[in-house]
Each structure stands twice: as C-alpha cells, then as structure tokens.
Short mmCIF file of C-alpha atoms and ligand atoms in Angstrom, two decimals:
data_model
loop_
_atom_site.label_atom_id
_atom_site.label_comp_id
_atom_site.label_asym_id
_atom_site.label_seq_id
_atom_site.Cartn_x
_atom_site.Cartn_y
_atom_site.Cartn_z
CA MET A 23 31.13 71.33 -124.45
CA ALA A 24 29.19 70.20 -121.33
CA SER A 25 32.09 68.58 -119.52
CA GLU A 26 33.63 71.33 -117.47
CA PRO A 27 34.41 70.33 -113.92
CA ARG A 28 32.39 71.40 -110.88
CA ALA A 29 33.85 72.13 -107.50
CA THR A 30 34.67 69.03 -105.59
CA GLU A 31 33.57 68.84 -101.92
CA ALA A 32 36.15 70.79 -100.11
CA GLY A 33 38.55 69.54 -102.80
CA ARG A 34 39.13 66.49 -100.50
CA PRO A 35 40.76 63.43 -102.28
CA LEU A 36 38.76 60.29 -102.25
CA LEU A 37 40.24 56.72 -101.99
CA LEU A 38 38.18 53.72 -102.88
CA ARG A 39 40.01 50.96 -101.10
CA GLY A 40 40.18 47.29 -101.99
CA GLY A 41 37.36 46.88 -104.56
CA ARG A 42 37.41 44.91 -107.70
CA VAL A 43 38.26 47.46 -110.19
CA ILE A 44 37.06 46.70 -113.63
CA ASP A 45 38.17 49.10 -116.41
CA PRO A 46 37.42 47.37 -119.77
CA ALA A 47 39.14 50.12 -121.80
CA ALA A 48 42.40 49.40 -120.04
CA GLY A 49 41.80 45.67 -119.85
CA HIS A 50 41.95 45.92 -116.15
CA ASP A 51 40.20 43.59 -113.67
CA ALA A 52 41.82 43.17 -110.33
CA ILE A 53 41.50 44.10 -106.68
CA ALA A 54 42.92 47.57 -106.36
CA ASP A 55 42.66 51.03 -104.85
CA VAL A 56 41.44 54.05 -106.75
CA LEU A 57 42.40 57.50 -105.80
CA LEU A 58 40.40 60.49 -106.98
CA ALA A 59 41.68 63.90 -106.68
CA ASP A 60 40.84 67.36 -108.17
CA GLY A 61 38.06 65.87 -110.22
CA ARG A 62 40.36 63.33 -111.86
CA VAL A 63 41.53 59.76 -111.46
CA SER A 64 44.90 60.25 -109.82
CA ASP A 65 46.04 56.59 -109.15
CA VAL A 66 44.83 53.12 -109.69
CA GLY A 67 46.69 50.20 -108.19
CA THR A 68 48.08 49.27 -104.80
CA GLY A 69 50.76 50.63 -102.47
CA PHE A 70 50.63 54.29 -103.62
CA GLY A 71 50.96 57.09 -101.06
CA LEU A 72 47.79 58.53 -99.61
CA PRO A 73 47.21 62.23 -99.13
CA ASP A 74 46.78 63.07 -95.31
CA ASP A 75 43.32 64.57 -95.96
CA ALA A 76 41.87 61.75 -98.07
CA GLN A 77 38.47 60.46 -97.41
CA VAL A 78 38.58 56.61 -97.50
CA ILE A 79 35.81 54.30 -98.55
CA ASP A 80 36.08 50.61 -97.91
CA ALA A 81 35.08 48.99 -101.31
CA ALA A 82 35.99 45.37 -100.37
CA GLY A 83 33.42 43.11 -101.92
CA LEU A 84 32.25 45.87 -104.33
CA ILE A 85 32.79 46.65 -108.10
CA VAL A 86 34.57 49.81 -108.82
CA CYS A 87 34.13 50.88 -112.39
CA PRO A 88 34.03 53.90 -114.76
CA GLY A 89 30.76 55.71 -114.19
CA LEU A 90 27.73 54.32 -116.04
CA ILE A 91 26.51 56.40 -118.92
CA ASP A 92 22.82 56.30 -120.25
CA LEU A 93 22.66 57.61 -123.84
CA HIS A 94 18.90 57.68 -123.80
CA VAL A 95 16.65 59.45 -121.21
CA HIS A 96 13.64 61.68 -121.30
CA LEU A 97 13.83 64.38 -118.64
CA ARG A 98 10.60 66.27 -119.68
CA GLU A 99 12.00 69.77 -118.90
CA PRO A 100 11.03 72.18 -120.27
CA GLY A 101 7.30 71.69 -120.59
CA GLN A 102 6.26 68.52 -118.64
CA GLU A 103 7.88 69.13 -115.23
CA HIS A 104 5.00 67.17 -113.49
CA LYS A 105 6.54 63.99 -115.09
CA GLU A 106 10.17 64.78 -114.35
CA THR A 107 12.64 67.66 -114.14
CA ILE A 108 16.13 67.61 -115.14
CA ALA A 109 17.13 67.60 -111.37
CA SER A 110 14.79 64.83 -110.44
CA GLY A 111 15.97 62.94 -113.47
CA ALA A 112 19.66 63.54 -112.68
CA ARG A 113 18.97 62.24 -109.08
CA ALA A 114 17.20 59.20 -110.37
CA ALA A 115 20.24 58.62 -112.67
CA ALA A 116 22.58 58.87 -109.71
CA ALA A 117 20.57 56.45 -107.75
CA GLY A 118 20.80 53.98 -110.47
CA GLY A 119 24.56 54.29 -110.64
CA PHE A 120 24.70 56.62 -113.64
CA THR A 121 27.29 59.37 -113.65
CA ALA A 122 26.00 60.84 -117.00
CA VAL A 123 22.84 60.81 -119.03
CA CYS A 124 21.85 62.17 -122.52
CA ALA A 125 18.57 64.02 -122.52
CA MET A 126 16.41 63.55 -125.58
CA PRO A 127 14.95 66.52 -127.29
CA ASN A 128 11.26 65.76 -127.29
CA THR A 129 10.56 68.36 -124.61
CA ASP A 130 7.88 71.07 -125.04
CA PRO A 131 9.11 72.97 -126.87
CA PRO A 132 11.45 70.63 -128.51
CA THR A 133 15.15 71.12 -127.92
CA ASP A 134 15.88 72.22 -131.45
CA ASP A 135 17.99 75.46 -131.14
CA PRO A 136 21.13 76.54 -129.23
CA ALA A 137 19.13 78.41 -126.53
CA ALA A 138 17.06 75.23 -125.80
CA VAL A 139 20.30 73.09 -125.67
CA GLY A 140 21.89 75.64 -123.44
CA PHE A 141 19.04 75.62 -121.15
CA VAL A 142 19.13 71.80 -120.67
CA ARG A 143 22.87 72.00 -120.17
CA ALA A 144 22.49 74.76 -117.57
CA GLN A 145 19.77 72.97 -115.70
CA GLY A 146 21.95 69.87 -115.65
CA LEU A 147 24.82 71.82 -114.06
CA ARG A 148 22.47 73.46 -111.53
CA ALA A 149 21.20 70.11 -110.40
CA GLY A 150 24.75 69.17 -109.43
CA SER A 151 24.15 65.44 -109.71
CA ALA A 152 24.65 62.97 -112.60
CA ARG A 153 26.01 64.90 -115.65
CA VAL A 154 23.33 65.88 -118.19
CA TYR A 155 24.33 66.09 -121.78
CA PRO A 156 21.65 67.56 -124.15
CA THR A 157 21.00 66.17 -127.52
CA GLY A 158 19.40 68.50 -130.24
CA ALA A 159 16.70 67.75 -132.57
CA VAL A 160 17.31 66.66 -136.17
CA SER A 161 14.46 68.73 -137.48
CA ILE A 162 12.97 72.10 -136.45
CA GLY A 163 10.09 71.37 -134.03
CA GLN A 164 10.71 67.78 -134.60
CA LYS A 165 8.34 68.13 -137.50
CA GLY A 166 10.51 66.01 -139.91
CA GLU A 167 10.69 68.77 -142.39
CA ARG A 168 13.62 71.13 -142.10
CA LEU A 169 17.16 70.36 -140.59
CA THR A 170 18.09 72.35 -137.42
CA GLU A 171 21.21 74.44 -137.00
CA ILE A 172 23.44 71.55 -135.98
CA GLY A 173 26.65 73.35 -135.53
CA GLU A 174 25.11 76.00 -133.26
CA MET A 175 23.54 73.34 -131.18
CA ILE A 176 26.95 71.55 -130.75
CA ASP A 177 28.56 74.85 -129.81
CA ALA A 178 25.83 75.13 -127.08
CA GLY A 179 26.59 71.53 -125.84
CA ALA A 180 24.60 69.05 -127.94
CA VAL A 181 26.59 65.76 -128.18
CA ALA A 182 24.24 64.04 -130.71
CA ILE A 183 21.39 64.91 -132.92
CA THR A 184 18.10 62.85 -132.91
CA ASP A 185 14.36 63.35 -133.26
CA ASP A 186 13.71 60.57 -130.73
CA GLY A 187 10.22 60.16 -129.59
CA ARG A 188 9.65 60.22 -133.34
CA PRO A 189 11.54 58.87 -136.36
CA VAL A 190 13.13 61.01 -139.02
CA PRO A 191 10.20 60.51 -141.47
CA THR A 192 12.09 60.65 -144.82
CA ALA A 193 15.30 59.17 -146.27
CA GLY A 194 16.16 62.55 -147.76
CA LEU A 195 16.22 64.41 -144.43
CA MET A 196 18.07 61.54 -142.73
CA ARG A 197 20.72 61.60 -145.42
CA LEU A 198 21.21 65.34 -144.88
CA ALA A 199 21.35 64.90 -141.05
CA LEU A 200 24.01 62.15 -141.40
CA GLU A 201 26.03 64.35 -143.89
CA TYR A 202 26.02 67.36 -141.60
CA ALA A 203 26.65 65.44 -138.46
CA ARG A 204 29.53 63.75 -140.06
CA THR A 205 31.28 67.07 -140.76
CA PHE A 206 30.93 67.83 -137.04
CA GLY A 207 31.99 64.35 -135.95
CA ILE A 208 28.87 63.51 -134.07
CA PRO A 209 26.46 60.67 -134.36
CA VAL A 210 22.84 60.73 -135.48
CA ALA A 211 20.68 58.71 -133.03
CA SER A 212 17.72 57.14 -134.75
CA HIS A 213 14.39 56.10 -133.41
CA CYS A 214 13.59 53.70 -136.17
CA GLU A 215 9.90 53.47 -136.98
CA ASP A 216 8.04 53.70 -140.25
CA MET A 217 4.98 55.39 -139.03
CA THR A 218 2.86 54.25 -142.01
CA LEU A 219 3.26 50.78 -140.56
CA SER A 220 2.89 51.66 -136.88
CA ARG A 221 0.20 54.32 -136.88
CA GLY A 222 -2.74 53.33 -134.68
CA GLY A 223 -0.82 50.52 -133.02
CA SER A 224 -0.32 50.41 -129.23
CA MET A 225 1.66 47.17 -128.73
CA ASN A 226 3.47 44.44 -130.72
CA GLU A 227 1.64 42.77 -133.60
CA GLY A 228 1.04 39.10 -132.68
CA ALA A 229 -1.02 36.53 -130.80
CA THR A 230 -1.26 38.68 -127.73
CA SER A 231 -2.50 41.83 -129.56
CA THR A 232 -5.20 39.63 -131.40
CA ARG A 233 -6.14 38.22 -127.95
CA LEU A 234 -6.39 41.66 -126.41
CA GLY A 235 -8.11 43.18 -129.44
CA LEU A 236 -5.49 45.80 -129.76
CA ILE A 237 -3.88 47.13 -133.04
CA GLY A 238 -0.43 45.81 -133.37
CA ILE A 239 2.85 47.36 -134.48
CA PRO A 240 4.68 44.89 -136.80
CA ASN A 241 8.39 44.23 -136.55
CA ALA A 242 8.50 45.45 -140.11
CA ALA A 243 7.77 49.09 -138.89
CA GLU A 244 11.21 49.00 -137.21
CA ASP A 245 13.08 46.89 -139.67
CA VAL A 246 12.18 49.02 -142.68
CA CYS A 247 13.60 52.08 -141.01
CA ILE A 248 16.75 50.35 -139.64
CA ALA A 249 17.46 49.08 -143.17
CA ARG A 250 16.96 52.56 -144.67
CA ASP A 251 19.31 54.20 -142.06
CA LEU A 252 21.98 51.60 -142.44
CA LEU A 253 21.91 52.15 -146.27
CA LEU A 254 22.20 55.93 -145.60
CA ALA A 255 25.03 55.48 -143.16
CA GLU A 256 26.83 53.62 -145.85
CA LEU A 257 26.01 56.18 -148.52
CA THR A 258 27.18 59.17 -146.29
CA GLY A 259 29.87 57.76 -144.17
CA GLY A 260 28.12 59.31 -141.25
CA ARG A 261 27.90 57.82 -137.82
CA LEU A 262 24.51 56.13 -137.05
CA HIS A 263 23.29 55.21 -133.53
CA ILE A 264 20.29 53.06 -133.65
CA GLN A 265 18.15 53.45 -130.53
CA HIS A 266 16.21 50.75 -128.71
CA VAL A 267 16.55 47.81 -131.07
CA THR A 268 13.85 45.30 -130.50
CA THR A 269 13.58 42.89 -133.51
CA ARG A 270 15.57 39.87 -134.61
CA GLY A 271 15.65 41.36 -138.13
CA GLY A 272 17.06 44.51 -136.81
CA VAL A 273 19.76 42.81 -134.84
CA GLU A 274 20.72 40.77 -137.90
CA MET A 275 20.91 43.72 -140.24
CA ILE A 276 23.11 45.78 -137.81
CA ARG A 277 25.39 42.77 -137.35
CA ALA A 278 25.80 42.45 -141.09
CA ALA A 279 26.30 46.18 -141.54
CA ARG A 280 29.00 46.30 -138.89
CA ALA A 281 30.69 43.50 -140.62
CA ARG A 282 30.71 45.42 -143.74
CA GLY A 283 32.40 48.40 -142.06
CA ILE A 284 29.45 50.65 -141.64
CA ALA A 285 29.89 53.07 -138.60
CA VAL A 286 26.95 51.98 -136.50
CA THR A 287 26.37 51.61 -132.78
CA ALA A 288 23.10 50.30 -131.35
CA GLU A 289 21.17 50.07 -128.12
CA ALA A 290 19.39 47.43 -126.12
CA THR A 291 17.10 48.49 -123.29
CA PRO A 292 16.64 46.45 -120.16
CA HIS A 293 12.86 46.16 -120.72
CA HIS A 294 13.39 44.71 -124.14
CA PHE A 295 15.97 42.22 -122.94
CA THR A 296 13.75 41.25 -119.94
CA LEU A 297 10.14 41.22 -121.05
CA THR A 298 8.08 40.00 -123.92
CA ASP A 299 4.71 41.30 -125.20
CA ASP A 300 2.72 39.07 -122.86
CA ALA A 301 3.76 41.47 -120.08
CA VAL A 302 1.08 43.80 -121.60
CA GLU A 303 -1.67 41.55 -120.35
CA PRO A 304 -4.08 42.39 -118.79
CA TYR A 305 -3.90 45.85 -120.41
CA ARG A 306 -0.95 46.93 -118.19
CA THR A 307 -0.22 50.39 -119.41
CA ASN A 308 3.17 50.46 -117.55
CA ALA A 309 4.36 47.92 -120.13
CA LYS A 310 3.17 50.08 -123.01
CA VAL A 311 6.34 51.33 -124.69
CA ASN A 312 7.52 52.32 -128.21
CA PRO A 313 9.05 50.36 -129.78
CA PRO A 314 6.83 47.72 -128.06
CA LEU A 315 7.82 44.62 -126.13
CA ARG A 316 8.21 41.93 -128.74
CA ALA A 317 7.94 38.14 -129.09
CA ALA A 318 10.25 35.71 -127.42
CA ALA A 319 12.42 35.10 -130.55
CA ASP A 320 13.03 38.87 -130.71
CA ARG A 321 13.95 39.09 -127.04
CA ALA A 322 16.38 36.22 -127.51
CA ALA A 323 17.93 38.02 -130.56
CA VAL A 324 18.30 41.25 -128.44
CA ILE A 325 19.94 39.21 -125.66
CA GLU A 326 22.40 37.58 -128.18
CA GLY A 327 23.02 41.06 -129.68
CA VAL A 328 24.06 42.33 -126.20
CA ARG A 329 26.27 39.24 -125.70
CA ASP A 330 28.17 39.45 -129.11
CA GLY A 331 28.38 43.24 -129.14
CA THR A 332 26.12 43.87 -132.03
CA LEU A 333 24.03 45.83 -129.51
CA ASP A 334 27.15 47.53 -127.91
CA VAL A 335 25.21 49.89 -125.58
CA ILE A 336 22.63 49.26 -122.98
CA ALA A 337 20.41 52.37 -122.52
CA THR A 338 17.25 52.87 -120.58
CA ASP A 339 14.96 54.96 -122.69
CA HIS A 340 13.77 56.35 -119.32
CA ALA A 341 10.39 57.76 -120.14
CA PRO A 342 8.48 59.11 -117.17
CA HIS A 343 4.72 59.64 -117.41
CA HIS A 344 2.24 60.82 -114.77
CA TYR A 345 0.03 58.21 -113.12
CA ASP A 346 -3.20 59.75 -114.36
CA GLU A 347 -1.84 59.57 -117.97
CA LYS A 348 -1.10 55.86 -117.51
CA GLU A 349 -4.43 55.21 -115.87
CA GLN A 350 -6.28 55.76 -119.22
CA ALA A 351 -7.50 53.01 -121.54
CA PHE A 352 -4.57 51.12 -123.00
CA GLU A 353 -4.97 52.70 -126.47
CA ASP A 354 -4.94 56.25 -125.10
CA ALA A 355 -2.16 55.83 -122.49
CA PRO A 356 1.18 57.33 -123.59
CA PHE A 357 4.12 54.98 -124.58
CA GLY A 358 7.07 54.79 -122.09
CA LEU A 359 8.46 53.49 -118.82
CA ILE A 360 10.97 54.58 -116.40
CA GLY A 361 14.37 52.78 -116.32
CA LEU A 362 17.04 54.69 -114.66
CA GLU A 363 16.82 53.06 -111.17
CA THR A 364 16.20 49.48 -112.31
CA ALA A 365 18.72 49.32 -115.21
CA LEU A 366 21.80 47.99 -113.39
CA GLY A 367 19.75 45.45 -111.30
CA LEU A 368 18.01 44.17 -114.45
CA ALA A 369 21.26 43.80 -116.39
CA ILE A 370 22.88 42.00 -113.59
CA THR A 371 19.90 39.81 -112.81
CA GLU A 372 18.97 39.01 -116.43
CA LEU A 373 22.36 38.92 -118.16
CA VAL A 374 25.24 38.46 -115.67
CA ASP A 375 23.59 36.10 -113.18
CA ARG A 376 22.42 33.93 -116.12
CA ASN A 377 26.01 33.81 -117.45
CA ILE A 378 25.06 35.49 -120.69
CA ILE A 379 27.73 38.27 -120.16
CA ASP A 380 30.33 38.78 -117.54
CA LEU A 381 30.81 41.90 -115.42
CA PRO A 382 33.53 43.38 -117.74
CA THR A 383 31.13 43.07 -120.60
CA LEU A 384 28.31 44.66 -118.70
CA ILE A 385 30.54 47.60 -117.81
CA THR A 386 31.61 47.75 -121.54
CA ARG A 387 27.95 48.04 -122.58
CA MET A 388 26.93 50.62 -119.89
CA SER A 389 30.01 52.81 -119.67
CA THR A 390 32.92 52.23 -122.04
CA GLN A 391 30.90 51.90 -125.32
CA PRO A 392 28.36 54.66 -124.49
CA ALA A 393 31.30 57.05 -123.92
CA ARG A 394 32.85 56.06 -127.28
CA ALA A 395 29.57 56.16 -129.23
CA PHE A 396 28.73 59.75 -128.20
CA ASN A 397 32.44 61.02 -127.79
CA LEU A 398 31.77 61.69 -124.04
CA PRO A 399 34.29 62.17 -121.39
CA GLY A 400 34.39 59.19 -119.05
CA GLY A 401 34.13 55.44 -119.78
CA ALA A 402 37.66 54.81 -118.40
CA LEU A 403 39.70 54.93 -115.25
CA ASP A 404 43.09 55.71 -116.53
CA ARG A 405 45.10 58.29 -114.73
CA GLY A 406 43.79 61.77 -115.59
CA ALA A 407 40.40 60.61 -116.56
CA PRO A 408 37.35 62.38 -115.05
CA ALA A 409 36.66 61.22 -111.57
CA ASP A 410 33.29 59.75 -112.58
CA VAL A 411 33.07 56.37 -110.89
CA THR A 412 30.31 53.96 -109.99
CA VAL A 413 30.76 51.53 -107.03
CA PHE A 414 28.21 48.77 -107.05
CA ASP A 415 27.41 45.54 -105.19
CA PRO A 416 26.53 42.91 -107.72
CA ALA A 417 25.16 40.58 -104.96
CA TRP A 418 22.71 43.11 -103.30
CA SER A 419 19.25 41.54 -103.45
CA TRP A 420 16.55 44.13 -103.34
CA THR A 421 12.89 44.57 -104.28
CA VAL A 422 11.65 47.35 -106.59
CA ASP A 423 9.53 49.61 -104.44
CA THR A 424 8.12 52.49 -106.38
CA ALA A 425 7.81 54.56 -103.19
CA GLN A 426 11.51 54.66 -102.95
CA LEU A 427 12.26 55.83 -106.52
CA ARG A 428 13.92 59.30 -107.01
CA SER A 429 12.14 59.84 -110.28
CA LYS A 430 8.98 61.93 -110.18
CA SER A 431 7.15 59.15 -111.94
CA ARG A 432 6.28 55.61 -111.04
CA ASN A 433 5.47 54.03 -114.43
CA THR A 434 7.53 50.89 -114.16
CA PRO A 435 6.39 47.34 -115.02
CA PHE A 436 9.07 46.06 -112.57
CA ALA A 437 7.40 47.17 -109.33
CA GLY A 438 7.74 44.36 -106.79
CA ARG A 439 10.46 42.54 -108.82
CA GLU A 440 13.29 40.99 -106.95
CA LEU A 441 16.66 42.15 -108.46
CA ARG A 442 20.24 41.54 -107.71
CA GLY A 443 22.78 44.31 -108.13
CA ARG A 444 22.67 48.01 -107.02
CA ALA A 445 24.73 51.01 -106.99
CA VAL A 446 26.39 51.84 -103.55
CA TYR A 447 28.20 55.04 -104.46
CA THR A 448 27.90 57.18 -107.44
CA ILE A 449 30.71 59.63 -107.86
CA VAL A 450 30.92 62.49 -110.27
CA ASP A 451 33.83 64.82 -110.55
CA GLY A 452 35.28 63.15 -107.39
CA ARG A 453 32.17 64.07 -105.38
CA ILE A 454 29.76 61.51 -104.03
CA ILE A 455 26.38 62.28 -105.47
CA HIS A 456 24.65 59.09 -104.30
CA ASP A 457 25.44 57.14 -101.22
CA ALA A 458 23.38 54.01 -100.51
CA SER A 459 25.86 52.41 -98.09
CA ALA A 460 23.57 52.82 -95.15
CA GLU A 461 20.81 50.88 -96.93
CA ARG A 462 23.04 47.99 -97.88
CA PRO A 463 22.09 44.71 -96.21
O1 LIG B 4 8.07 54.63 -125.11
C1 LIG B 4 8.43 55.66 -125.57
N1 LIG B 4 8.41 56.78 -124.82
N2 LIG B 4 9.12 55.74 -126.73
C2 LIG B 4 9.47 56.86 -127.31
O2 LIG B 4 9.91 56.85 -128.35
C3 LIG B 4 9.21 58.19 -126.58
C4 LIG B 4 9.17 57.95 -125.12
C5 LIG B 4 8.62 59.15 -124.52
O3 LIG B 4 9.01 60.30 -124.71
O4 LIG B 4 7.70 58.97 -123.67
#
C-alpha cells in the first residue's frame, strides 16, 4: 500500500501548542497540545513531557485537526503535464491544507494497470508533499468494455477503482466491478452520468441554458445512473462511492438507500454547494464543469445533504485545464475547474460561517469520512496515528488571487472572491510541507 512513512526532517519531534484540537473520530474538541514524533501522533492533551529537541509551534487561535483528505483530484500526469503534474498538484493540495489526495485515472494513457498505478504512486512519493494515492480504472483504457486487473492494481497501490472522467456505461460492467471490488474490500467510485442523456450538452438544462442557447444536461442524466448504481450496490453488497452529487433527486435517493442499509458514501464539491448554473453567464468557461452547476433547489439539496451527512465527503474534483483550452467557445472548452486551494475557504465561508455545519462536522466531511470511505490511513489523531495534521485559521480573510496558486492551472470561477478560512500549516508524516504562517495577517 502507498502509506509507508517518509523520513521526517532530522527526525525532530514537533509540538503544536495550545490550538483547538478537533478530532471527530475520538469525539475530541478542546484546547490541547499535540506532539508528533517519528511520523506518528505521540500525545494529545496537556501537561505531558516535551522532548528537549522538539520544535514548538504556537497554535493558539488555530484549529488543529487530522489532515484533510481529498478523494477526488485530477493530476494529469502522465500525458497532460502542461495542466498539472503530480508534484504541482501535491503542492497545491498541501497549500489547501490537504495531507492526502486520491488521483483519478483519466490520465493519458489511463491508469489502468499495475505499472501505471505504480508510476503515480512513485511520482507522489518523489514529490514529497501531500500523499498521493492512485486509483485504478474500472475498465481497460476507460473504454467501458472490459474489466481491469483489479487485484494487481491494488497490489501496486490503488485504493479504489473508478472510470472517473467518464461513467461506467453499462449496468453489467458496473455489477462486475462492484463484485470484484467487494472481494478486495475496496470501493467503486462512480461518476454517474447517462451519456445518452448528456451527450452534446455543455451546462445544466434549464432557463439559463435556454437563454444562452446552449444544449443542456438534464438532472436525469445523473439521476438515472445514481439509481442504477444504488440498485447494483444492493444486489452485489459492494461498496459504492458516488462522486460529485449535484441533484436533489440524487441526494434523496442516496439518503433513502443509506436508510435501507446499502453501503454507499457520496461526495459534494465546493463548487456545487457554492454556485448555481447562472455562474456560467456570460459564457464563463471556468464555470463549465461536469456534472454541471445546477439550479438553486439542487444546490440547496446538496447543502442539506452535507449538513445531514447524506453527502458524507467533501471532495474537490480538482480538474486543471490550460488557459488556451478554456479560452475556446463555451461548447468547445473542456469541463473542469481547480479546487484544491479554495476548498477549505469555501467550506468555511459557505457552510460554517452560515451556521449550516460546525467545525467538527466540516472536519468529519473533509478528513474523518474520506479516510473511512477509501480505507486510508489518517483521519484521526489518536496516539499512534500517522502524523498527518492540518492547522488552519478559520477567521483568516483572504482574496483568491490566481497568481498565488500552486497549481499549474488557473481555471477557477472563484478568482477575486473573498473567503474566510485558510491552512496555516500542513504536516505530513510529522514534517511541515506547507507553512503560511508568515502570510497570516
Ligand atoms: O469537470 C470535470 N472535469 N468532470 C469530469 O468528470 C472530468 C474532469 C476532468 O478530468 O477534467
């Protein structure tokens, strides 16, 4: 598996002193110290002895929590390194407060065999920043025809299988994927889209698409596939993870399925809980994303899903694209927007500051649950847990400035937006991989 420790900086213990330590898995929320040593959480509490050589960070006024984990990023390597590399993506993740990310397999060539999975894993280790966990494709070449060698990809480090970027086109193949994944104890992550309904569309189907004269993608394109995959999860007993849920119908079906005992986890993205389809006007390609930004009622349902835990994971779907590609006519521009460096600020600004969720729930959605959904190390701060920690300032007001982003791409609809909440330290394996303390106002 991809979780082996890396060398810590001179092996020096690190003490995070006096922060508000929130560890939802342990039900912990109190002012405390956290000591990290030898790549592990060594102590949480107050009044414990401090090693002589410890580096001390004053975390007063800051939140100290298990490292944020993003289950859904596109890092573009191999094949489209002009948009992002594994190293630049891992650095963008660290800057956003993420200690680990899961790389989607729609690279060029697709990550569909053990060698490709091993490459992503090795490049992640080489980057030495946020941890990078590969996912493997469901189908060879992501063509939706034949199943990949799932067991071999897991041995090479894959933590889930998914054809993300595309749906698994047939129920038969999805059934097989769920059955095989079940035998290995990993989830199948599903990009739910019936392409016979979405084909040709470039935004949500509704009043705005009519006004702009663009072909729309109806909610049903997503809902038909969510219904199918929930039925197949029930049939197989496999673990289903539904990616980027955007529709009211989808949220309702997932809620009902969970109540029936179906093993399903599901994502909300910051852009879907923040924006509606009118953000696309006037033909703003940086708001072109798949699944598309939806109507106000859908956005409200996604927010309610995050609040009540139906959507138990917040994930970015970080999808970098080059400026020139996004400069094309709306219909021709690729789908996708970057999200790693704005996710925490958007979640705090849109959800916590509006009293929709509290900080422990935010951390549950961005760390605890992502770790559980994909069986990843981390997501907790109990003694012996990996020393992957995010320290953030929930009151830090800042403006999204695309010139400052670590990502290689700039395709965000949030440029110029005022946000509250930002990572101050991102710590992986006891080592500070991102330090923004000097920039803090
Ligand atoms: O907007 C999107 N961008 N949706 C996807 O499914 C794929 C992603 C990408 O790879 O650019």
